[in-house]
């Protein structure tokens, strides 16, 4: 009797298990989704569509369906917060590696490093038990004042799209969903919650949507974050035309849209406008701590009531739940999700390597402007510490932690190597007699999110005087400054107030240069800036934010252990007024009466500089090396889907180096309505001294399409006479070749 009962129970459990397709990781994804959906009550469906804490959304405990654990990225896992507040949980095991900023990654122009980045950072997310990484970001850097531009990938949609795809593929291969942000037109922090962006349909498609579509088509990104701003008068987190019309229907995307925190403002608009998971809507707790609970979210009880009363059809709810279930089965309930690791040496090595290749050498010689072919006289870099006895490092960023601050991307690191620490270490290896003194020169206060810290007015002149006094006894000055992650610098929730550097740095650099001509200027930051002192200094290096291995990466480049190979993903203007949108006044930025007009249209960044015939300080794609490269004659050949362009590149110097070869395409007879030329492909070559390699790049027919606003579709140009430009930057063209459609 007992034996038969046991057999019956086993049989019942087995039959039930077989019926539970949603729990079978080997079953096709859509079968799992439909099976789970069929078992859920209306209330359970509603529960998975909104937060249950600051950074989690609910699963279905009754069915064994797991919740989604989210956390801020994209440069590392944010420290753990309390369940219901923005307060740190004060764990002792949530220290992580800070990876370089995404502007730095874009400056590498290296798809392989993008994949390495995505793999390494997702391993840390997995080890911390996360399912969704809130990042990366591909909003376009149309203004150098954007406080959040350091989280994005520059001014060009093709570069951003090409770099973001390997990152997403590698991260999601580890079972971590990327949440690509911010969809779309979130290109400034000023009035980010209320600004309505007015942009032509063509510019929207060709510039601002392009990298998102690339991620959807080629990386199959699992989740996308809606943006705070409005488009066509409706918030993007509940914009039917954007989320349903373009993203889900036109692009046939099957993932889930997650709101930016607090980005949902209306139940009916969110329910019908394509929002799938609502996060961060005005609550700091559950019933015991707040009268407003997570169930009171717009996609909570209020949405459920609309469904139960028949005001909205069940298929609206079911479509959202299907999308959320797909994410859960791809991540939290994915048996192939990696265990991951945290603060491994492999991750620090990846951080260092990305940082080294992202550093851009902007000037290296006595000439006040970079020469066309990259060669300059009187080069001071790489540094030979054996030549100097008394070295002075000046600048707050030599010692300041640049992994703290910045808003949601702030990180809690296990170790950070500062530039001063790394330079002193390398100096002592080269020359035991070397003395390296330090003077901050200025102070910026603590890193704060929503206001600028107050600094003692007497402190700045005192620190400046100290630095100038120490400079008198030196034979080399290394100035390490730039921006930081304070409010009104490179920080979420506020834009920069000026194109100039803050804290008196311009004046300090000029006075230091008058005292000592051997001065190397090193700048950190996610945005361009004015350089009125450039003609006074022999070298300028731009570093973005380099993460935990910042000091090591910088020191290796300055001393020549690594030859710099970074190229600018943004244009540096001589003055702020040169940026394409500025001539259109406040309507173009920061907006008037909460209306922002992108009047420069498709002429963003280098496209606008070329149209206006304005020479930039440092052009898009520019970056020097410690070696030199010679380009051969380009060739073009038709293929089944377009054309292949090839060009031989030779390292003509005495050092190993890497060169990014860039392919631009334009009309043979440029028209006013189209950019003179646009980036279409690139490749990065590693070359030994004297070595020649062939750079191979591609043009597809879709690369040549423009958006026709009358027909509302992509069309090939009517003028089929085209020209391919091969260059070391957008302004340094080494070869041209014509072809026809």
XYZ file of C-alpha atoms in Angstrom, residues 44-702:
659
model
C 0.193 38.313 -10.607
C 0.506 39.753 -14.100
C 0.182 43.268 -12.726
C 2.784 42.602 -10.021
C 5.583 41.856 -12.514
C 5.089 45.212 -14.251
C 6.309 47.503 -11.499
C 8.917 47.782 -8.785
C 8.783 45.956 -5.482
C 11.855 47.789 -4.167
C 14.262 50.448 -5.389
C 16.006 48.065 -7.779
C 13.895 44.915 -8.104
C 10.653 44.023 -9.847
C 8.532 41.095 -8.737
C 8.428 37.557 -10.030
C 5.654 35.059 -9.299
C 6.593 33.185 -6.091
C 3.617 30.813 -6.373
C 4.934 29.537 -9.703
C 8.631 29.694 -8.843
C 9.226 32.525 -11.308
C 12.047 34.707 -10.057
C 12.161 38.446 -9.602
C 14.441 40.697 -11.630
C 17.369 42.226 -9.759
C 18.550 45.426 -11.422
C 21.399 47.792 -10.713
C 23.045 50.833 -12.175
C 25.910 50.487 -14.604
C 27.401 50.784 -17.077
C 30.910 51.308 -15.661
C 30.463 48.828 -12.795
C 27.893 47.591 -10.298
C 26.536 50.293 -8.035
C 26.923 49.712 -4.311
C 24.018 47.958 -2.621
C 21.213 50.228 -1.409
C 18.600 49.585 1.228
C 15.499 47.782 -0.036
C 13.216 50.794 0.151
C 15.446 53.877 0.259
C 18.303 55.562 -1.575
C 20.528 55.048 1.475
C 23.588 52.783 1.139
C 23.044 49.361 2.711
C 26.635 49.553 4.004
C 27.573 46.058 2.949
C 31.234 45.103 3.183
C 31.232 42.735 0.196
C 29.958 45.064 -2.560
C 33.283 46.636 -3.516
C 33.874 46.331 -7.261
C 36.121 47.280 -10.178
C 35.348 50.640 -11.761
C 35.725 50.323 -15.511
C 36.527 53.305 -17.762
C 33.713 55.603 -18.844
C 31.916 54.824 -22.087
C 33.449 57.894 -23.745
C 36.802 56.259 -23.063
C 35.580 52.988 -24.566
C 34.380 54.853 -27.663
C 37.787 56.573 -27.882
C 39.455 53.173 -28.279
C 37.590 52.637 -31.590
C 38.168 48.966 -30.765
C 35.296 46.499 -31.097
C 37.307 43.726 -29.419
C 37.836 45.861 -26.319
C 34.118 46.615 -26.273
C 33.410 42.884 -26.083
C 36.039 42.502 -23.348
C 34.393 45.339 -21.410
C 30.909 43.812 -21.694
C 32.164 40.410 -20.622
C 34.137 41.642 -17.624
C 31.572 44.074 -16.223
C 28.728 41.552 -16.631
C 30.716 38.986 -14.656
C 30.679 41.406 -11.729
C 26.930 41.953 -12.126
C 26.353 38.194 -12.160
C 28.485 37.645 -9.061
C 26.442 40.274 -7.222
C 23.235 38.427 -8.129
C 22.006 40.971 -10.656
C 19.948 40.206 -13.755
C 19.689 43.589 -15.484
C 22.485 46.121 -15.958
C 21.078 49.625 -16.390
C 23.268 50.599 -19.311
C 25.094 51.131 -21.603
C 24.049 54.515 -22.991
C 24.167 55.739 -26.582
C 22.600 59.197 -26.430
C 24.311 61.589 -28.829
C 26.706 64.230 -27.514
C 25.319 67.258 -29.349
C 26.500 69.701 -26.658
C 29.790 69.717 -24.722
C 27.875 70.975 -21.689
C 25.868 67.762 -21.188
C 26.551 66.651 -17.626
C 25.938 63.021 -18.478
C 27.869 62.777 -21.748
C 30.664 60.808 -20.059
C 28.224 57.858 -19.889
C 27.666 57.922 -23.656
C 29.723 57.141 -26.754
C 30.305 60.443 -28.482
C 28.744 62.526 -31.222
C 28.563 60.032 -34.090
C 25.771 57.432 -34.328
C 27.816 54.965 -36.386
C 30.706 54.945 -33.907
C 28.282 54.590 -30.974
C 26.394 51.794 -32.712
C 29.497 49.856 -33.708
C 31.018 50.074 -30.231
C 27.857 49.281 -28.248
C 26.960 46.072 -30.125
C 29.938 43.919 -28.952
C 29.464 45.184 -25.375
C 25.819 44.065 -25.329
C 26.496 40.737 -27.027
C 29.219 39.809 -24.547
C 27.220 40.870 -21.478
C 24.046 39.085 -22.532
C 25.999 35.927 -23.414
C 26.729 35.788 -19.678
C 23.026 35.938 -18.817
C 22.963 39.628 -17.867
C 20.431 41.788 -19.695
C 21.661 45.156 -20.891
C 19.171 48.003 -20.510
C 20.144 50.355 -23.319
C 19.463 53.970 -22.421
C 17.953 56.540 -22.696
C 15.369 56.013 -25.442
C 15.512 58.669 -26.895
C 16.638 62.336 -27.237
C 17.819 62.580 -23.608
C 20.777 64.691 -24.743
C 20.923 67.243 -21.904
C 20.374 67.247 -18.157
C 18.883 70.742 -18.007
C 15.089 70.358 -17.709
C 15.480 66.659 -18.424
C 12.142 65.806 -16.769
C 10.103 68.419 -18.640
C 11.819 69.391 -21.899
C 9.925 68.601 -25.095
C 12.410 67.904 -27.887
C 11.527 69.167 -31.357
C 13.582 67.394 -33.997
C 13.105 66.613 -37.673
C 12.051 63.109 -38.571
C 15.208 62.767 -40.626
C 17.566 63.757 -37.801
C 15.674 61.509 -35.392
C 16.145 58.517 -37.663
C 19.647 59.137 -39.014
C 21.299 60.429 -35.843
C 19.465 59.800 -32.587
C 17.701 56.469 -33.184
C 20.515 54.918 -35.210
C 22.613 53.346 -32.404
C 19.466 52.037 -30.681
C 18.340 50.306 -33.862
C 21.829 48.878 -34.321
C 21.614 47.363 -30.833
C 18.162 45.945 -31.533
C 19.051 44.472 -34.929
C 22.561 43.177 -34.268
C 22.829 42.659 -30.507
C 19.182 41.790 -29.741
C 19.340 43.882 -26.594
C 16.963 42.436 -23.985
C 15.740 45.645 -22.345
C 15.667 49.357 -23.169
C 15.186 52.260 -20.766
C 12.765 55.044 -21.640
C 13.932 58.622 -21.218
C 12.571 61.428 -19.036
C 12.092 64.041 -21.744
C 9.100 64.472 -24.017
C 8.784 63.988 -27.769
C 5.718 65.222 -29.636
C 4.418 66.444 -26.296
C 4.395 63.027 -24.606
C 6.912 61.643 -22.129
C 9.131 59.081 -23.825
C 8.446 56.533 -21.074
C 4.816 56.327 -22.220
C 5.055 57.437 -25.840
C 2.928 55.192 -28.045
C 4.427 56.485 -31.290
C 7.946 55.836 -30.055
C 7.661 52.652 -27.971
C 4.903 50.800 -29.793
C 5.069 52.359 -33.239
C 8.824 52.422 -33.863
C 10.465 50.127 -31.320
C 8.032 47.226 -31.033
C 6.109 47.201 -34.326
C 8.441 48.691 -36.906
C 11.640 47.226 -35.470
C 9.922 43.984 -34.343
C 11.683 44.083 -30.980
C 10.539 41.499 -28.409
C 12.203 42.860 -25.263
C 10.863 44.877 -22.317
C 10.911 48.643 -21.866
C 11.940 49.722 -18.362
C 11.155 53.231 -17.225
C 13.797 55.594 -16.019
C 13.270 56.007 -12.292
C 10.186 58.192 -11.915
C 9.722 58.506 -15.678
C 6.095 57.299 -15.726
C 3.453 59.973 -15.049
C 0.086 58.555 -16.153
C -1.600 55.144 -15.925
C -3.498 55.133 -19.211
C -0.614 56.598 -21.228
C 1.872 54.127 -19.735
C -0.472 51.172 -20.209
C -1.257 51.956 -23.841
C 2.020 53.718 -24.674
C 4.364 50.746 -24.507
C 5.864 50.886 -21.001
C 6.483 47.409 -19.552
C 8.203 47.803 -16.156
C 7.674 50.945 -14.084
C 10.474 51.811 -11.663
C 11.156 54.533 -9.117
C 7.790 56.274 -8.960
C 7.746 58.434 -5.820
C 7.879 55.922 -3.022
C 10.325 55.178 -0.268
C 8.708 52.168 1.229
C 5.937 49.699 1.681
C 2.850 49.934 3.890
C 4.699 50.161 7.204
C 6.860 53.041 6.009
C 4.683 54.957 3.595
C 1.035 55.461 2.737
C 2.002 55.282 -0.925
C 3.087 51.710 -1.713
C 4.573 49.925 -4.677
C 1.103 48.645 -5.573
C 0.046 52.279 -5.947
C 2.315 52.748 -8.962
C 0.700 53.786 -12.242
C 1.108 50.223 -13.535
C -0.096 48.792 -10.220
C -3.596 48.827 -8.722
C -4.778 51.575 -11.055
C -3.816 49.562 -14.139
C -5.402 46.435 -12.674
C -8.652 48.316 -12.142
C -8.729 49.398 -15.798
C -8.303 45.772 -16.856
C -10.938 44.425 -14.467
C -13.452 47.077 -15.501
C -12.869 46.304 -19.175
C -11.575 49.783 -19.952
C -8.435 48.211 -21.398
C -8.278 44.783 -23.086
C -6.397 41.882 -21.532
C -4.093 41.682 -24.555
C -2.511 45.015 -23.540
C -1.578 43.479 -20.197
C -0.525 40.137 -21.668
C 1.834 41.725 -24.192
C 3.702 43.458 -21.374
C 3.873 40.301 -19.267
C 5.201 38.267 -22.199
C 8.021 40.757 -22.609
C 8.919 40.678 -18.920
C 8.820 36.867 -18.842
C 11.237 36.736 -21.781
C 13.698 38.842 -19.799
C 13.300 36.661 -16.696
C 13.867 33.429 -18.642
C 16.873 34.934 -20.446
C 18.503 36.090 -17.207
C 17.261 35.187 -13.716
C 16.035 31.731 -14.810
C 18.727 31.092 -17.409
C 20.719 27.970 -16.391
C 23.615 29.189 -18.558
C 23.968 32.419 -16.620
C 27.542 32.663 -15.375
C 28.466 32.634 -11.700
C 30.815 35.501 -12.432
C 33.557 37.010 -10.338
C 34.309 40.249 -8.539
C 37.509 42.290 -8.403
C 39.485 39.629 -10.256
C 42.894 40.441 -11.681
C 41.467 39.734 -15.126
C 38.969 42.541 -14.586
C 41.658 44.969 -13.473
C 43.688 43.980 -16.531
C 40.687 44.668 -18.794
C 40.180 48.021 -17.071
C 43.815 48.992 -17.616
C 43.870 47.885 -21.248
C 40.686 49.778 -22.155
C 41.978 52.857 -20.348
C 45.311 52.788 -22.156
C 43.710 52.531 -25.598
C 41.157 55.227 -24.807
C 43.686 57.875 -23.763
C 44.060 60.457 -26.549
C 47.313 62.293 -27.199
C 46.169 65.684 -28.486
C 49.465 67.545 -28.670
C 53.111 66.552 -28.443
C 55.486 69.271 -29.571
C 56.188 72.965 -29.639
C 53.791 73.767 -32.470
C 50.629 75.443 -31.125
C 48.353 73.329 -33.339
C 48.584 69.673 -34.376
C 50.183 69.349 -37.797
C 48.140 67.604 -40.515
C 50.170 64.395 -40.556
C 50.671 64.132 -36.821
C 54.360 65.065 -36.755
C 55.550 67.859 -34.478
C 58.874 69.262 -33.362
C 60.158 69.399 -29.813
C 58.256 66.370 -28.543
C 58.312 65.973 -24.765
C 56.448 62.650 -24.632
C 57.077 59.874 -23.853
C 58.638 60.996 -20.614
C 62.143 59.828 -19.765
C 62.306 60.258 -16.002
C 66.101 59.816 -16.039
C 66.340 63.322 -17.551
C 64.633 65.055 -14.638
C 65.668 65.477 -11.026
C 62.863 67.581 -9.633
C 59.374 66.855 -10.898
C 56.223 68.590 -9.721
C 52.755 67.143 -10.173
C 50.020 69.775 -9.933
C 46.269 69.325 -10.034
C 43.519 67.914 -7.883
C 42.789 65.034 -10.265
C 46.221 63.570 -9.582
C 44.848 62.291 -6.276
C 41.077 62.766 -6.400
C 38.866 59.706 -6.723
C 37.035 60.002 -10.031
C 35.027 56.840 -9.449
C 32.910 58.678 -6.877
C 30.177 61.154 -7.792
C 28.505 61.531 -11.167
C 25.053 60.390 -10.093
C 23.779 56.894 -10.804
C 27.172 55.776 -12.129
C 28.931 56.379 -8.797
C 30.948 53.328 -7.758
C 32.278 51.786 -4.561
C 35.703 50.455 -5.456
C 37.994 48.008 -3.709
C 41.102 49.783 -4.949
C 41.876 52.767 -7.139
C 45.369 53.602 -8.352
C 45.783 57.362 -8.591
C 47.931 59.064 -11.231
C 50.284 60.441 -8.571
C 50.770 57.003 -7.025
C 51.517 55.356 -10.373
C 53.815 58.137 -11.591
C 55.848 58.065 -8.394
C 56.199 54.310 -8.725
C 57.430 54.510 -12.313
C 59.665 57.488 -11.560
C 61.474 55.563 -8.829
C 62.000 52.635 -11.216
C 63.615 54.903 -13.816
C 65.614 57.091 -11.474
C 66.127 56.430 -7.785
C 67.304 60.014 -7.393
C 64.048 61.366 -8.857
C 62.048 63.639 -6.592
C 58.342 64.007 -7.360
C 56.565 66.676 -5.323
C 52.848 67.373 -5.368
C 50.651 70.448 -5.060
C 46.894 70.317 -5.677
C 46.817 73.890 -7.061
C 43.047 74.180 -6.570
C 40.150 72.453 -4.849
C 36.660 71.586 -6.084
C 35.026 70.327 -2.904
C 33.153 67.097 -2.324
C 31.388 65.194 -5.093
C 27.710 66.090 -4.688
C 24.731 65.089 -6.829
C 22.403 68.085 -6.677
C 24.460 71.096 -5.641
C 28.001 72.432 -5.721
C 29.977 72.103 -2.511
C 31.013 75.333 -0.839
C 34.766 75.932 -0.776
C 36.531 78.400 1.514
C 37.196 81.492 -0.678
C 40.681 81.790 0.782
C 41.595 78.232 -0.118
C 41.920 78.633 -3.904
C 44.486 81.474 -3.890
C 46.454 79.702 -1.162
C 46.656 76.446 -3.148
C 47.528 78.311 -6.325
C 50.324 80.250 -4.631
C 51.716 77.041 -3.161
C 51.835 75.373 -6.590
C 53.506 78.370 -8.233
C 56.115 78.552 -5.501
C 56.972 74.844 -5.820
C 57.158 75.212 -9.614
C 60.185 77.490 -9.325
C 62.432 74.599 -8.262
C 61.373 72.013 -10.849
C 62.596 70.884 -14.263
C 59.316 69.161 -15.242
C 55.683 69.883 -14.376
C 52.887 67.393 -14.935
C 49.525 69.107 -14.557
C 46.646 66.679 -13.942
C 43.254 68.394 -13.895
C 40.168 68.818 -16.052
C 36.613 68.010 -15.066
C 35.330 65.811 -12.267
C 32.053 64.223 -11.192
C 30.695 67.093 -9.127
C 27.327 68.684 -9.819
C 27.627 71.053 -12.806
C 30.683 69.136 -14.026
C 30.325 65.579 -15.394
C 27.353 64.585 -13.293
C 23.776 63.480 -13.713
C 21.027 66.022 -12.941
C 22.837 69.127 -14.158
C 24.774 70.464 -17.138
C 28.039 72.370 -17.143
C 27.698 76.133 -16.894
C 30.682 77.026 -19.061
C 32.928 75.626 -21.789
C 35.895 76.795 -19.719
C 37.537 74.668 -17.068
C 36.470 75.497 -13.531
C 38.385 76.277 -10.328
C 40.859 78.680 -11.978
C 42.657 75.958 -13.916
C 43.182 78.003 -17.095
C 44.994 80.775 -15.246
C 46.988 78.277 -13.166
C 48.215 76.367 -16.240
C 49.275 79.592 -17.976
C 51.244 80.787 -14.956
C 52.890 77.396 -14.483
C 53.889 77.353 -18.153
C 55.552 80.756 -17.788
C 57.656 79.379 -14.948
C 58.585 76.037 -16.548
C 58.374 75.325 -20.303
C 58.649 71.574 -19.711
C 55.019 71.029 -18.809
C 52.718 68.160 -19.709
C 49.000 68.849 -19.310
C 46.774 65.847 -18.573
C 43.017 66.290 -18.515
C 40.256 64.036 -17.250
C 36.623 64.470 -18.233
C 33.793 63.314 -20.461
C 33.420 66.541 -22.455
C 35.528 68.934 -24.543
C 36.685 72.221 -22.998
C 38.440 75.454 -23.942
C 42.252 75.465 -23.991
C 43.416 79.131 -24.015
C 46.846 78.009 -22.759
C 47.452 75.446 -25.533
C 50.179 77.399 -27.340
C 52.123 77.664 -24.064
C 52.387 73.929 -23.373
C 54.239 71.288 -25.411
C 51.925 68.378 -24.600
C 48.232 67.746 -23.943
C 46.769 64.356 -23.065
C 43.049 63.667 -22.600
C 42.011 60.754 -20.391
C 38.194 60.701 -20.009
C 37.563 58.649 -16.799
C 39.806 55.610 -16.621
C 38.359 53.701 -13.666
C 40.231 51.745 -11.001
C 43.441 51.442 -13.037
C 43.510 55.129 -13.990
C 46.968 55.808 -12.629
C 48.575 52.734 -14.145
C 47.030 53.328 -17.575
C 48.064 56.987 -17.614
C 51.603 56.334 -16.383
C 52.115 53.598 -18.985
C 51.148 56.000 -21.765
C 53.127 58.978 -20.445
C 56.308 56.915 -20.071
C 55.980 55.110 -23.397
C 55.319 51.612 -22.130
C 52.236 51.944 -24.293
C 51.993 54.103 -27.396
C 48.769 56.155 -27.316
C 46.179 55.083 -29.862
C 42.945 56.716 -28.720
C 40.952 58.835 -31.180
C 38.401 61.472 -30.274
C 34.730 60.375 -30.385
C 33.781 64.072 -30.146
C 34.911 67.325 -31.729
C 36.899 69.800 -29.613
C 35.993 73.337 -30.685
C 38.286 76.325 -30.330
C 35.465 78.179 -28.622
C 31.972 77.250 -27.451
C 30.273 79.413 -30.090
C 31.665 77.132 -32.815
C 29.383 74.211 -31.962
C 26.718 73.829 -34.679
C 23.633 74.382 -32.489
C 24.897 77.495 -30.678
C 24.171 79.912 -33.529
C 20.460 79.086 -33.199
C 20.321 80.567 -29.706
C 18.622 79.368 -26.553
C 15.847 77.596 -28.453
C 18.434 75.063 -29.578
C 19.945 74.733 -26.096
C 18.968 74.675 -23.281
C 15.488 75.508 -24.609
C 12.814 78.137 -24.103
C 9.630 77.474 -22.117
C 10.569 73.782 -21.862
C 10.809 73.488 -25.671
C 14.149 72.476 -27.212
C 14.637 72.712 -30.977
C 17.380 70.693 -32.687
C 17.771 73.311 -35.396
C 21.163 72.032 -36.538
C 19.199 69.008 -37.781
C 21.516 66.224 -39.045
C 24.549 68.527 -38.836
C 25.664 67.373 -35.398
C 29.315 67.470 -34.388
C 31.841 67.258 -37.218
C 29.026 67.325 -39.795
C 28.116 70.843 -38.654
C 31.704 72.060 -38.417
C 32.267 71.031 -42.029
C 29.002 72.591 -43.211
C 29.799 75.879 -41.466
C 33.439 75.726 -42.627
C 34.600 76.124 -39.030
C 37.989 74.651 -38.179
C 37.870 72.732 -34.898
C 40.630 72.720 -32.346
C 40.840 68.929 -32.495
C 38.636 67.186 -35.056
C 36.467 64.125 -34.586
C 38.576 60.980 -34.925
C 41.843 62.785 -34.101
C 44.605 61.330 -31.937
C 48.404 61.281 -32.093
C 50.819 58.419 -31.511
C 54.468 57.968 -30.564
C 55.012 56.549 -34.034
C 53.897 57.578 -37.525
C 51.821 55.864 -40.203
C 51.853 56.059 -43.979
C 48.693 55.324 -45.949
C 48.826 53.769 -49.398
C 46.441 54.269 -52.287
C 42.912 53.072 -51.499
C 41.025 50.591 -53.654
C 37.318 49.809 -53.869
C 35.540 46.695 -55.109
C 31.859 45.894 -55.463
C 30.426 43.058 -53.373
C 27.055 41.337 -53.192
C 25.727 43.802 -50.600
C 27.824 46.888 -51.301
C 31.511 47.721 -51.579
C 34.779 46.820 -49.884
C 37.424 49.503 -49.429
C 41.040 48.553 -48.767
C 44.166 50.568 -48.043
C 47.663 49.569 -46.954
C 48.990 51.225 -43.797
C 52.672 51.170 -42.815
C 54.243 51.982 -39.461
C 57.044 54.326 -40.518
C 58.329 55.032 -37.010
C 60.540 53.210 -34.548
C 57.842 52.132 -32.097
C 54.999 49.643 -32.124
C 51.674 51.416 -32.464
C 48.000 51.124 -33.320
C 46.212 53.175 -35.942
C 42.459 53.566 -36.467
C 41.685 53.862 -40.157
C 38.395 55.680 -40.741
C 36.090 55.435 -43.758
C 33.768 58.333 -44.558
C 31.333 58.594 -47.468
C 29.865 61.657 -49.166
C 28.610 62.912 -52.508
C 31.099 63.737 -55.251
C 29.272 67.048 -55.620
C 28.068 67.801 -52.075
C 24.592 69.257 -51.682
C 23.531 71.647 -48.954
C 20.935 69.312 -47.445
C 23.430 66.491 -46.823
C 26.599 66.369 -44.717
C 29.820 66.723 -46.674
C 30.830 63.250 -45.502
C 29.814 60.808 -42.769
C 31.593 58.006 -40.928
C 30.576 54.616 -42.305
C 33.197 52.160 -41.033
C 36.575 51.918 -39.321
C 39.188 49.378 -38.343
C 42.084 49.423 -35.898
C 45.451 47.970 -36.880
C 48.355 47.007 -34.620
C 51.667 47.522 -36.409
C 55.288 46.817 -35.559
C 57.949 49.283 -36.818
C 58.206 48.939 -40.577
C 55.216 46.593 -40.789
C 52.476 47.028 -43.381
C 48.925 45.729 -43.047
C 45.833 46.120 -45.164
C 42.858 47.901 -43.618
C 39.600 46.446 -44.908
C 36.318 48.320 -44.488
C 32.853 47.967 -45.904
C 30.043 50.098 -47.276
C 26.578 48.568 -47.541
C 23.724 49.978 -49.594
C 21.829 50.657 -46.367
